[in-house]
Short mmCIF file of C-alpha atoms and ligand atoms in Angstrom, two decimals:
data_model
loop_
_atom_site.label_atom_id
_atom_site.label_comp_id
_atom_site.label_asym_id
_atom_site.label_seq_id
_atom_site.Cartn_x
_atom_site.Cartn_y
_atom_site.Cartn_z
CA MET A 1 -12.65 -42.88 -26.30
CA SER A 2 -10.64 -41.42 -23.60
CA LEU A 3 -7.29 -42.75 -25.25
CA ASP A 4 -8.80 -40.48 -28.65
CA VAL A 5 -8.65 -37.30 -26.30
CA ALA A 6 -5.11 -38.26 -24.77
CA ALA A 7 -3.35 -38.14 -28.23
CA HIS A 8 -5.53 -35.10 -29.43
CA GLU A 9 -4.76 -33.13 -26.13
CA GLU A 10 -1.25 -32.60 -25.44
CA GLU A 11 -0.50 -33.01 -21.48
CA VAL A 12 0.33 -29.93 -19.88
CA PRO A 13 3.87 -31.02 -18.27
CA LEU A 14 5.21 -30.66 -14.75
CA ALA A 15 8.74 -28.29 -16.26
CA ARG A 16 9.97 -27.09 -19.25
CA PRO A 17 13.02 -25.03 -19.83
CA VAL A 18 13.01 -21.93 -22.00
CA LEU A 19 15.66 -22.21 -24.30
CA GLY A 20 15.90 -20.76 -27.41
CA ALA A 21 18.64 -19.20 -30.31
CA ALA A 22 20.35 -17.73 -28.18
CA GLU A 23 21.82 -20.82 -26.10
CA GLU A 24 22.23 -22.92 -29.80
CA ALA A 25 24.63 -20.02 -30.69
CA ALA A 26 26.01 -19.79 -27.52
CA VAL A 27 26.42 -23.68 -27.60
CA ILE A 28 28.06 -23.34 -31.19
CA GLU A 29 30.76 -20.60 -30.06
CA VAL A 30 32.30 -22.40 -28.09
CA LEU A 31 32.14 -25.85 -30.07
CA ARG A 32 33.79 -23.55 -32.65
CA SER A 33 36.08 -22.57 -30.37
CA ARG A 34 37.72 -26.14 -29.39
CA GLN A 35 38.23 -24.91 -25.99
CA LEU A 36 35.13 -26.93 -24.29
CA SER A 37 36.85 -27.02 -20.57
CA LEU A 38 38.46 -24.58 -17.91
CA GLY A 39 37.99 -22.21 -20.58
CA PRO A 40 37.30 -18.61 -20.21
CA ARG A 41 33.27 -19.03 -20.56
CA VAL A 42 33.85 -20.46 -16.43
CA PRO A 43 34.82 -17.16 -15.03
CA ALA A 44 32.59 -15.09 -17.57
CA PHE A 45 29.61 -16.69 -15.77
CA GLU A 46 30.87 -16.91 -11.98
CA GLN A 47 31.82 -13.12 -12.11
CA ALA A 48 28.16 -12.22 -14.22
CA PHE A 49 26.03 -14.30 -11.61
CA ALA A 50 28.07 -13.01 -8.84
CA ALA A 51 27.65 -8.88 -9.88
CA ARG A 52 24.25 -10.51 -10.56
CA LEU A 53 23.60 -11.32 -6.47
CA GLY A 54 25.49 -8.44 -5.81
CA VAL A 55 28.10 -11.01 -3.85
CA ALA A 56 31.62 -11.17 -4.70
CA HIS A 57 32.46 -14.31 -5.41
CA ALA A 58 31.17 -17.40 -7.18
CA CYS A 59 32.23 -20.82 -8.09
CA ALA A 60 30.89 -23.03 -11.41
CA VAL A 61 30.32 -26.42 -10.07
CA SER A 62 28.72 -29.62 -11.85
CA SER A 63 25.30 -29.52 -9.60
CA GLY A 64 23.67 -28.18 -7.02
CA THR A 65 25.10 -31.25 -4.81
CA ALA A 66 27.99 -31.19 -5.37
CA GLY A 67 28.39 -27.31 -4.10
CA LEU A 68 26.34 -28.39 -1.12
CA HIS A 69 29.32 -30.78 -0.36
CA LEU A 70 32.61 -28.32 -1.18
CA ALA A 71 29.90 -25.63 0.72
CA LEU A 72 30.33 -27.41 4.02
CA ARG A 73 34.00 -28.58 3.81
CA ALA A 74 34.73 -25.33 3.03
CA ALA A 75 32.77 -24.03 6.28
CA GLY A 76 35.17 -26.33 8.26
CA VAL A 77 32.03 -29.99 8.30
CA ARG A 78 34.17 -32.30 9.58
CA ASP A 79 33.86 -36.25 10.65
CA GLY A 80 31.40 -36.70 13.28
CA ASP A 81 29.90 -33.04 12.96
CA GLU A 82 25.71 -32.30 13.00
CA VAL A 83 24.72 -30.29 10.67
CA VAL A 84 21.30 -28.52 11.27
CA THR A 85 19.19 -28.58 9.09
CA SER A 86 15.26 -29.02 7.50
CA PRO A 87 13.32 -32.25 6.32
CA PHE A 88 11.11 -30.55 3.92
CA SER A 89 13.33 -30.43 1.29
CA PHE A 90 15.36 -31.93 -1.53
CA PRO A 91 17.16 -35.07 -0.63
CA ALA A 92 21.17 -33.35 -1.70
CA SER A 93 20.31 -30.54 1.30
CA ALA A 94 20.76 -33.97 3.77
CA ASN A 95 23.08 -35.99 2.15
CA ALA A 96 25.88 -33.42 1.64
CA PRO A 97 27.23 -33.31 5.38
CA LEU A 98 26.88 -37.29 5.43
CA PHE A 99 29.65 -37.45 2.45
CA GLU A 100 31.40 -36.34 4.97
CA ARG A 101 30.46 -38.15 7.72
CA ALA A 102 28.56 -35.84 9.64
CA ARG A 103 24.98 -36.01 10.46
CA PRO A 104 22.50 -34.41 9.27
CA VAL A 105 19.92 -33.67 12.63
CA PHE A 106 16.52 -32.04 11.76
CA ALA A 107 14.06 -30.00 12.94
CA ASP A 108 10.39 -29.30 11.75
CA ILE A 109 9.41 -26.56 9.44
CA ASP A 110 7.40 -22.70 9.73
CA PRO A 111 3.97 -23.60 8.72
CA ARG A 112 3.85 -20.65 6.81
CA THR A 113 6.56 -20.47 4.53
CA LEU A 114 7.69 -24.47 4.43
CA ASN A 115 11.09 -23.31 5.56
CA LEU A 116 13.33 -24.43 8.15
CA ASP A 117 11.70 -22.85 11.65
CA PRO A 118 14.70 -20.78 13.74
CA ALA A 119 13.82 -21.41 17.16
CA ALA A 120 13.19 -26.00 16.25
CA ALA A 121 16.83 -24.93 15.14
CA ALA A 122 18.03 -23.45 17.82
CA ALA A 123 16.95 -26.30 20.27
CA ALA A 124 18.50 -29.33 18.41
CA VAL A 125 22.25 -27.76 18.31
CA THR A 126 24.25 -29.30 20.89
CA ASP A 127 28.17 -28.88 21.40
CA ARG A 128 29.13 -30.99 18.17
CA THR A 129 26.94 -28.73 15.81
CA SER A 130 29.37 -27.13 13.46
CA ALA A 131 27.57 -26.01 11.02
CA LEU A 132 23.57 -25.00 10.28
CA LEU A 133 22.31 -25.61 6.93
CA PRO A 134 18.85 -23.78 6.00
CA VAL A 135 16.64 -24.43 2.99
CA HIS A 136 15.10 -22.01 0.52
CA ILE A 137 12.58 -24.07 0.33
CA PHE A 138 9.99 -23.58 -2.97
CA GLY A 139 12.12 -20.19 -3.29
CA TYR A 140 10.94 -18.25 -0.53
CA PRO A 141 13.73 -16.99 1.60
CA ALA A 142 14.47 -18.70 4.59
CA ASP A 143 14.79 -16.02 7.66
CA MET A 144 18.24 -15.31 7.81
CA PRO A 145 18.96 -12.99 10.49
CA ALA A 146 17.13 -15.54 12.73
CA PHE A 147 19.86 -18.47 12.04
CA GLU A 148 22.81 -15.79 11.85
CA ALA A 149 21.87 -14.75 15.57
CA LEU A 150 22.42 -18.33 16.57
CA GLY A 151 26.16 -17.56 15.41
CA LEU A 152 27.05 -20.42 14.11
CA PRO A 153 29.04 -21.21 10.50
CA ILE A 154 25.97 -21.43 7.60
CA VAL A 155 25.63 -22.40 4.24
CA GLU A 156 22.54 -22.12 2.41
CA ASP A 157 20.60 -24.05 0.18
CA ALA A 158 19.55 -21.51 -2.43
CA CYS A 159 19.15 -23.91 -5.00
CA GLU A 160 15.17 -23.64 -5.19
CA ALA A 161 15.53 -19.97 -4.93
CA LEU A 162 17.31 -17.96 -7.65
CA GLY A 163 15.58 -14.39 -7.99
CA ALA A 164 14.69 -14.32 -4.15
CA VAL A 165 15.23 -11.05 -1.86
CA HIS A 166 15.19 -10.63 1.61
CA ALA A 167 13.26 -7.84 3.31
CA ASP A 168 16.51 -6.05 4.09
CA GLY A 169 16.93 -5.81 0.44
CA THR A 170 19.42 -8.33 -0.27
CA ALA A 171 19.40 -11.08 -2.81
CA VAL A 172 18.58 -14.45 -1.13
CA GLY A 173 22.53 -15.99 -1.70
CA GLY A 174 23.76 -12.55 -1.37
CA ARG A 175 24.86 -12.08 2.40
CA GLY A 176 28.39 -13.31 2.10
CA HIS A 177 27.72 -17.20 3.59
CA PRO A 178 28.21 -20.20 0.82
CA SER A 179 25.08 -20.41 -0.78
CA VAL A 180 24.30 -22.85 -3.76
CA PHE A 181 23.00 -22.88 -6.52
CA GLY A 182 21.16 -25.98 -8.56
CA PHE A 183 20.61 -25.50 -12.50
CA TYR A 184 19.24 -28.94 -13.63
CA ALA A 185 16.08 -28.29 -16.37
CA ASN A 186 13.32 -27.89 -14.20
CA LYS A 187 15.24 -24.64 -12.19
CA GLN A 188 14.70 -21.01 -12.53
CA LEU A 189 18.07 -20.86 -14.19
CA THR A 190 19.39 -24.20 -16.54
CA THR A 191 22.59 -25.45 -17.44
CA GLY A 192 21.46 -28.92 -18.21
CA GLU A 193 23.16 -30.08 -15.12
CA GLY A 194 25.39 -27.73 -13.00
CA GLY A 195 25.29 -25.53 -9.75
CA MET A 196 26.85 -22.21 -8.66
CA VAL A 197 28.63 -21.06 -4.74
CA THR A 198 28.22 -17.19 -4.01
CA THR A 199 30.41 -16.27 -0.81
CA SER A 200 31.48 -12.88 0.13
CA ASP A 201 34.87 -14.53 0.84
CA ALA A 202 38.05 -14.73 -1.11
CA ALA A 203 39.73 -17.99 0.79
CA VAL A 204 36.30 -20.11 0.64
CA LYS A 205 36.26 -19.32 -2.85
CA ALA A 206 39.68 -20.03 -3.83
CA GLN A 207 39.05 -23.69 -1.60
CA ILE A 208 36.31 -24.73 -3.58
CA ASP A 209 37.75 -23.48 -6.80
CA SER A 210 40.57 -26.09 -5.68
CA GLU A 211 38.16 -28.53 -4.50
CA ARG A 212 36.23 -28.91 -6.92
CA ASN A 213 39.42 -29.39 -9.60
CA GLN A 214 40.59 -32.35 -8.24
CA GLY A 215 42.70 -29.65 -5.20
CA ARG A 216 44.91 -27.80 -8.14
CA ALA A 217 47.09 -25.43 -6.36
CA ALA A 218 45.76 -22.04 -7.14
CA ASN A 219 48.64 -20.78 -9.37
CA MET A 220 47.85 -24.04 -11.66
CA GLN A 221 51.07 -25.08 -11.76
CA TRP A 222 52.39 -27.97 -13.31
CA LEU A 223 49.96 -30.36 -11.90
CA ASP A 224 50.87 -29.68 -8.24
CA PHE A 225 48.28 -31.15 -6.70
CA ASP A 226 48.23 -29.36 -2.74
CA ARG A 227 45.22 -31.17 -0.75
CA LEU A 228 42.41 -34.10 -1.99
CA GLY A 229 39.58 -32.49 -4.64
CA PHE A 230 37.32 -33.54 -6.55
CA ASN A 231 36.44 -33.64 -10.23
CA TYR A 232 33.07 -30.91 -9.76
CA ARG A 233 33.63 -29.11 -12.26
CA LEU A 234 31.36 -27.28 -14.92
CA GLY A 235 32.28 -27.07 -18.31
CA ASP A 236 32.28 -24.22 -21.17
CA ILE A 237 29.48 -25.69 -22.53
CA ALA A 238 27.23 -25.67 -19.69
CA CYS A 239 28.84 -21.95 -18.70
CA ALA A 240 27.63 -20.47 -22.18
CA ILE A 241 24.38 -21.71 -21.33
CA GLY A 242 23.92 -20.28 -17.77
CA LEU A 243 25.18 -17.10 -19.37
CA ALA A 244 22.81 -16.76 -22.46
CA GLN A 245 20.21 -17.71 -19.48
CA LEU A 246 21.32 -14.74 -17.10
CA ASP A 247 20.51 -12.38 -19.84
CA ARG A 248 17.00 -14.44 -19.81
CA LEU A 249 16.53 -14.32 -16.07
CA ASP A 250 14.62 -11.35 -15.24
CA ASP A 251 11.89 -12.26 -18.19
CA MET A 252 11.97 -15.98 -16.90
CA LEU A 253 11.22 -15.30 -13.41
CA ALA A 254 8.70 -12.44 -14.33
CA GLY A 255 6.97 -15.45 -16.84
CA ARG A 256 6.74 -17.83 -13.43
CA ALA A 257 5.46 -15.13 -11.56
CA ARG A 258 3.05 -14.19 -13.94
CA ALA A 259 2.05 -18.18 -14.06
CA ALA A 260 1.61 -18.01 -10.01
CA ALA A 261 -0.61 -15.62 -9.41
CA GLY A 262 -2.53 -17.31 -12.86
CA TYR A 263 -2.52 -20.04 -10.71
CA ARG A 264 -4.09 -18.09 -7.24
CA ALA A 265 -6.86 -16.77 -9.32
CA ALA A 266 -7.65 -19.63 -10.59
CA LEU A 267 -8.04 -21.77 -7.38
CA ALA A 268 -9.38 -19.45 -5.25
CA GLY A 269 -11.92 -20.75 -3.39
CA ILE A 270 -12.29 -24.10 -2.94
CA GLU A 271 -12.14 -25.07 0.04
CA GLY A 272 -9.40 -26.94 2.22
CA LEU A 273 -7.00 -26.32 -0.53
CA GLY A 274 -3.61 -24.57 0.31
CA LEU A 275 -1.61 -22.42 -1.98
CA PRO A 276 1.49 -21.26 -1.38
CA CYS A 277 2.20 -18.49 0.92
CA PRO A 278 2.27 -14.90 -0.39
CA ASP A 279 5.31 -12.64 -0.05
CA SER A 280 5.19 -11.16 4.13
CA GLY A 281 7.28 -8.54 5.72
CA GLY A 282 9.31 -7.22 2.56
CA ASP A 283 11.09 -10.91 1.59
CA ARG A 284 9.88 -11.95 -2.02
CA ARG A 285 10.22 -15.21 -3.17
CA GLY A 286 11.66 -16.26 -6.14
CA TRP A 287 8.77 -18.45 -7.56
CA PHE A 288 10.40 -22.02 -8.50
CA VAL A 289 7.30 -24.56 -8.20
CA PHE A 290 3.83 -24.36 -7.88
CA VAL A 291 2.95 -26.56 -4.95
CA VAL A 292 -0.77 -26.94 -3.54
CA GLN A 293 -1.52 -29.09 -0.05
CA LEU A 294 -4.94 -31.04 -0.71
CA PRO A 295 -7.39 -30.79 1.37
CA ARG A 296 -6.91 -33.01 4.67
CA GLY A 297 -9.05 -36.38 4.37
CA THR A 298 -7.99 -36.56 -0.02
CA ASP A 299 -6.98 -39.25 -1.08
CA ARG A 300 -3.66 -38.00 -2.87
CA ASP A 301 -2.16 -41.13 -5.45
CA ALA A 302 -5.79 -40.93 -6.08
CA THR A 303 -5.35 -37.46 -7.10
CA ILE A 304 -2.39 -37.25 -8.88
CA ARG A 305 -3.74 -40.10 -11.38
CA ALA A 306 -7.22 -38.30 -11.93
CA LEU A 307 -5.14 -35.30 -12.99
CA ARG A 308 -3.20 -37.39 -15.36
CA GLU A 309 -5.96 -38.88 -16.76
CA ARG A 310 -6.98 -35.73 -17.71
CA GLY A 311 -3.71 -34.53 -19.47
CA VAL A 312 -2.17 -32.47 -16.41
CA GLN A 313 0.77 -34.13 -14.99
CA SER A 314 2.00 -33.33 -11.35
CA LYS A 315 3.40 -34.73 -8.17
CA PRO A 316 4.24 -35.28 -4.70
CA TYR A 317 6.54 -33.39 -3.85
CA LEU A 318 8.36 -33.10 -1.59
CA PRO A 319 8.29 -36.03 0.97
CA ALA A 320 10.03 -35.71 4.20
CA ILE A 321 13.38 -36.50 4.01
CA HIS A 322 13.59 -38.60 7.23
CA LEU A 323 10.66 -40.41 6.70
CA MET A 324 12.88 -42.02 3.26
CA THR A 325 13.70 -45.17 3.48
CA TYR A 326 17.87 -44.97 3.64
CA TYR A 327 17.06 -42.11 6.32
CA ARG A 328 14.42 -44.68 8.15
CA GLU A 329 17.15 -47.72 7.76
CA THR A 330 20.59 -46.14 9.04
CA PHE A 331 19.16 -43.43 11.39
CA GLY A 332 15.81 -44.69 12.75
CA HIS A 333 13.84 -41.71 11.86
CA ARG A 334 9.82 -42.87 12.45
CA GLU A 335 6.70 -40.33 11.71
CA GLY A 336 6.03 -37.96 14.59
CA GLU A 337 9.54 -36.68 15.03
CA PHE A 338 7.97 -33.62 12.77
CA PRO A 339 4.73 -33.21 12.42
CA VAL A 340 4.53 -29.85 11.28
CA CYS A 341 6.86 -31.03 7.73
CA GLU A 342 4.68 -34.30 7.44
CA ASP A 343 2.11 -32.83 7.71
CA VAL A 344 2.73 -30.86 4.58
CA ALA A 345 4.60 -33.99 3.33
CA ALA A 346 1.41 -36.05 2.68
CA ARG A 347 -0.79 -33.05 1.06
CA SER A 348 1.85 -31.26 -1.06
CA VAL A 349 1.58 -32.24 -4.51
CA ALA A 350 3.46 -29.93 -7.49
CA LEU A 351 1.22 -28.52 -9.82
CA PRO A 352 2.50 -27.61 -13.52
CA PHE A 353 4.75 -24.75 -13.67
CA PHE A 354 6.99 -22.94 -16.07
CA PRO A 355 7.56 -19.25 -17.82
CA GLU A 356 5.62 -20.23 -20.82
CA LEU A 357 3.21 -22.18 -18.97
CA SER A 358 -0.51 -20.26 -21.17
CA GLU A 359 -3.47 -18.76 -19.33
CA GLY A 360 -5.36 -21.49 -20.91
CA GLN A 361 -3.17 -24.52 -19.80
CA ILE A 362 -3.65 -22.48 -16.89
CA GLU A 363 -7.34 -22.89 -16.88
CA ARG A 364 -7.00 -26.51 -18.25
CA VAL A 365 -5.01 -27.22 -15.25
CA ALA A 366 -7.71 -25.76 -12.25
CA ALA A 367 -10.63 -26.79 -13.64
CA ALA A 368 -9.45 -30.30 -13.83
CA LEU A 369 -7.83 -29.76 -9.93
CA ARG A 370 -12.11 -28.32 -8.96
CA GLU A 371 -13.22 -31.02 -10.96
CA VAL A 372 -11.00 -34.19 -9.51
CA LEU A 373 -11.43 -32.27 -6.12
CA GLY A 374 -15.47 -32.73 -6.69
CA ARG A 375 -15.77 -28.55 -5.70
C1 PLP B 401 18.04 -28.95 -6.99
C2 PLP B 401 17.93 -28.88 -5.71
C3 PLP B 401 19.17 -29.33 -5.47
C4 PLP B 401 20.22 -29.79 -5.61
O1 PLP B 401 19.99 -30.36 -6.81
P1 PLP B 401 21.16 -30.57 -7.94
O2 PLP B 401 20.45 -32.15 -8.98
O3 PLP B 401 22.49 -31.61 -7.89
O4 PLP B 401 21.86 -29.55 -9.05
C5 PLP B 401 19.73 -29.02 -3.58
N1 PLP B 401 18.70 -28.67 -2.32
C6 PLP B 401 17.46 -28.20 -3.49
C7 PLP B 401 16.63 -28.45 -2.16
C8 PLP B 401 17.09 -28.60 -4.75
O5 PLP B 401 15.91 -28.22 -5.35
#
C-alpha cells in the first residue's frame, strides 16, 4: 500500500538547481569555441561577480574548499599558526587551515544567528592566532564589525551567503577581506562544482591567480613558475554556466526568500520548533537552506525517517565539526566544549529548500512535519 503511494507521489527533494535554456546555450557556445580552459569566460565571470558584490577583484577557483585554502595562504596563515573559527559549519572551513599545518581553534556560536560569537572568538585568540575565519552560516551575515575590531587578518567563509547584505549596506563578501563563495549544486548559484574568492587587494588577486595555476608567473611567460602552486582552476564551461546563473540570480534569491516566507507561515505555532532567525538590525540573510531546530526531546533520526515515509527528504544539518571522528581522534575534542553549538547541532534538520519550491510542496512538508511531531 505505502509503496503504491510512494510510486505515485514524487518525493520533495532537499535541493534542486534552476537550470534552463540560457545555461544550455552557454555550455554549447563554449564547446563550439574549442576553448575549454584559461579562456575568456574566466575573467568575464570574475568581473561580473566582483561587480555584483561591489568589490574590486574576484578569482574563480575549482571549489569553495580550494578558495578557502588559497585565501588562507594569501592571508599569511603558516605552519603552526592558529585560526579561530566556528564549530558549526561545513567541515571545509575547519579543514582548510590544516592544509597549511595550521590549527583550527573553535569558539562557540551565537544562539540567535548561529554564527561564530565575536566575544567567544576574542577569548580564543592567542599569540599564535594568525587569522579569524568567520562563517556566514545559512546565509546570515556574521558580525564583521566586531571581528574587524580584533585587528587580525580575516578570511570570510561566505560559501552559503551569496546575496546576503550587512547592516551598513555592503554585500557579504564585499568588505575587502578575502571572502570565499562555493558553487556546488545546492548553493544560491551553481557551476556544478566551483568557487570564487573576492578581495579588494590587487596583490591577493595576483597571488591567488598564480597559486590556482601551479604558481605560474603573472605575465604568463612560457612556463615560468615562480612559486609553489596547485591546480585549483575553474574551466570555461563552468564559468559560462556561472555567467548565466548570475543573470538570473535576483530571481533565484527572490524564489528562496518566497519559499522561506512560506515555511515561516506554514510552520508557525508548532510548539518548541525553532525557526531560522528573522533579519535584525539591518542585516539581511541571503537564503540558502531552511533549517529548523526540533523541539527538545524529539528523536531526530526517527523524525527524518518518518518524513521520508511521507515523501519528504530532510537531513541532520549541520553536525558539530569538533565532534566528528577525525576531529575527536586528532585533537581530542569531546562533548561539552561548545554547548550552544552542540545543542543546536543535535536538533537541526534541513527541510527541502530551493527557488522553485511550490506552495503545494511547502504545505506537504509542513503537514508531514506537524503530523510526525504530533502537533
Ligand atoms: C559549500 C560550503 C563550502 C565549500 O564547499 P565546496 O564543496 O568545496 O565548494 C565551504 N564552507 C561552507 C560553510 C559551505 O557551505
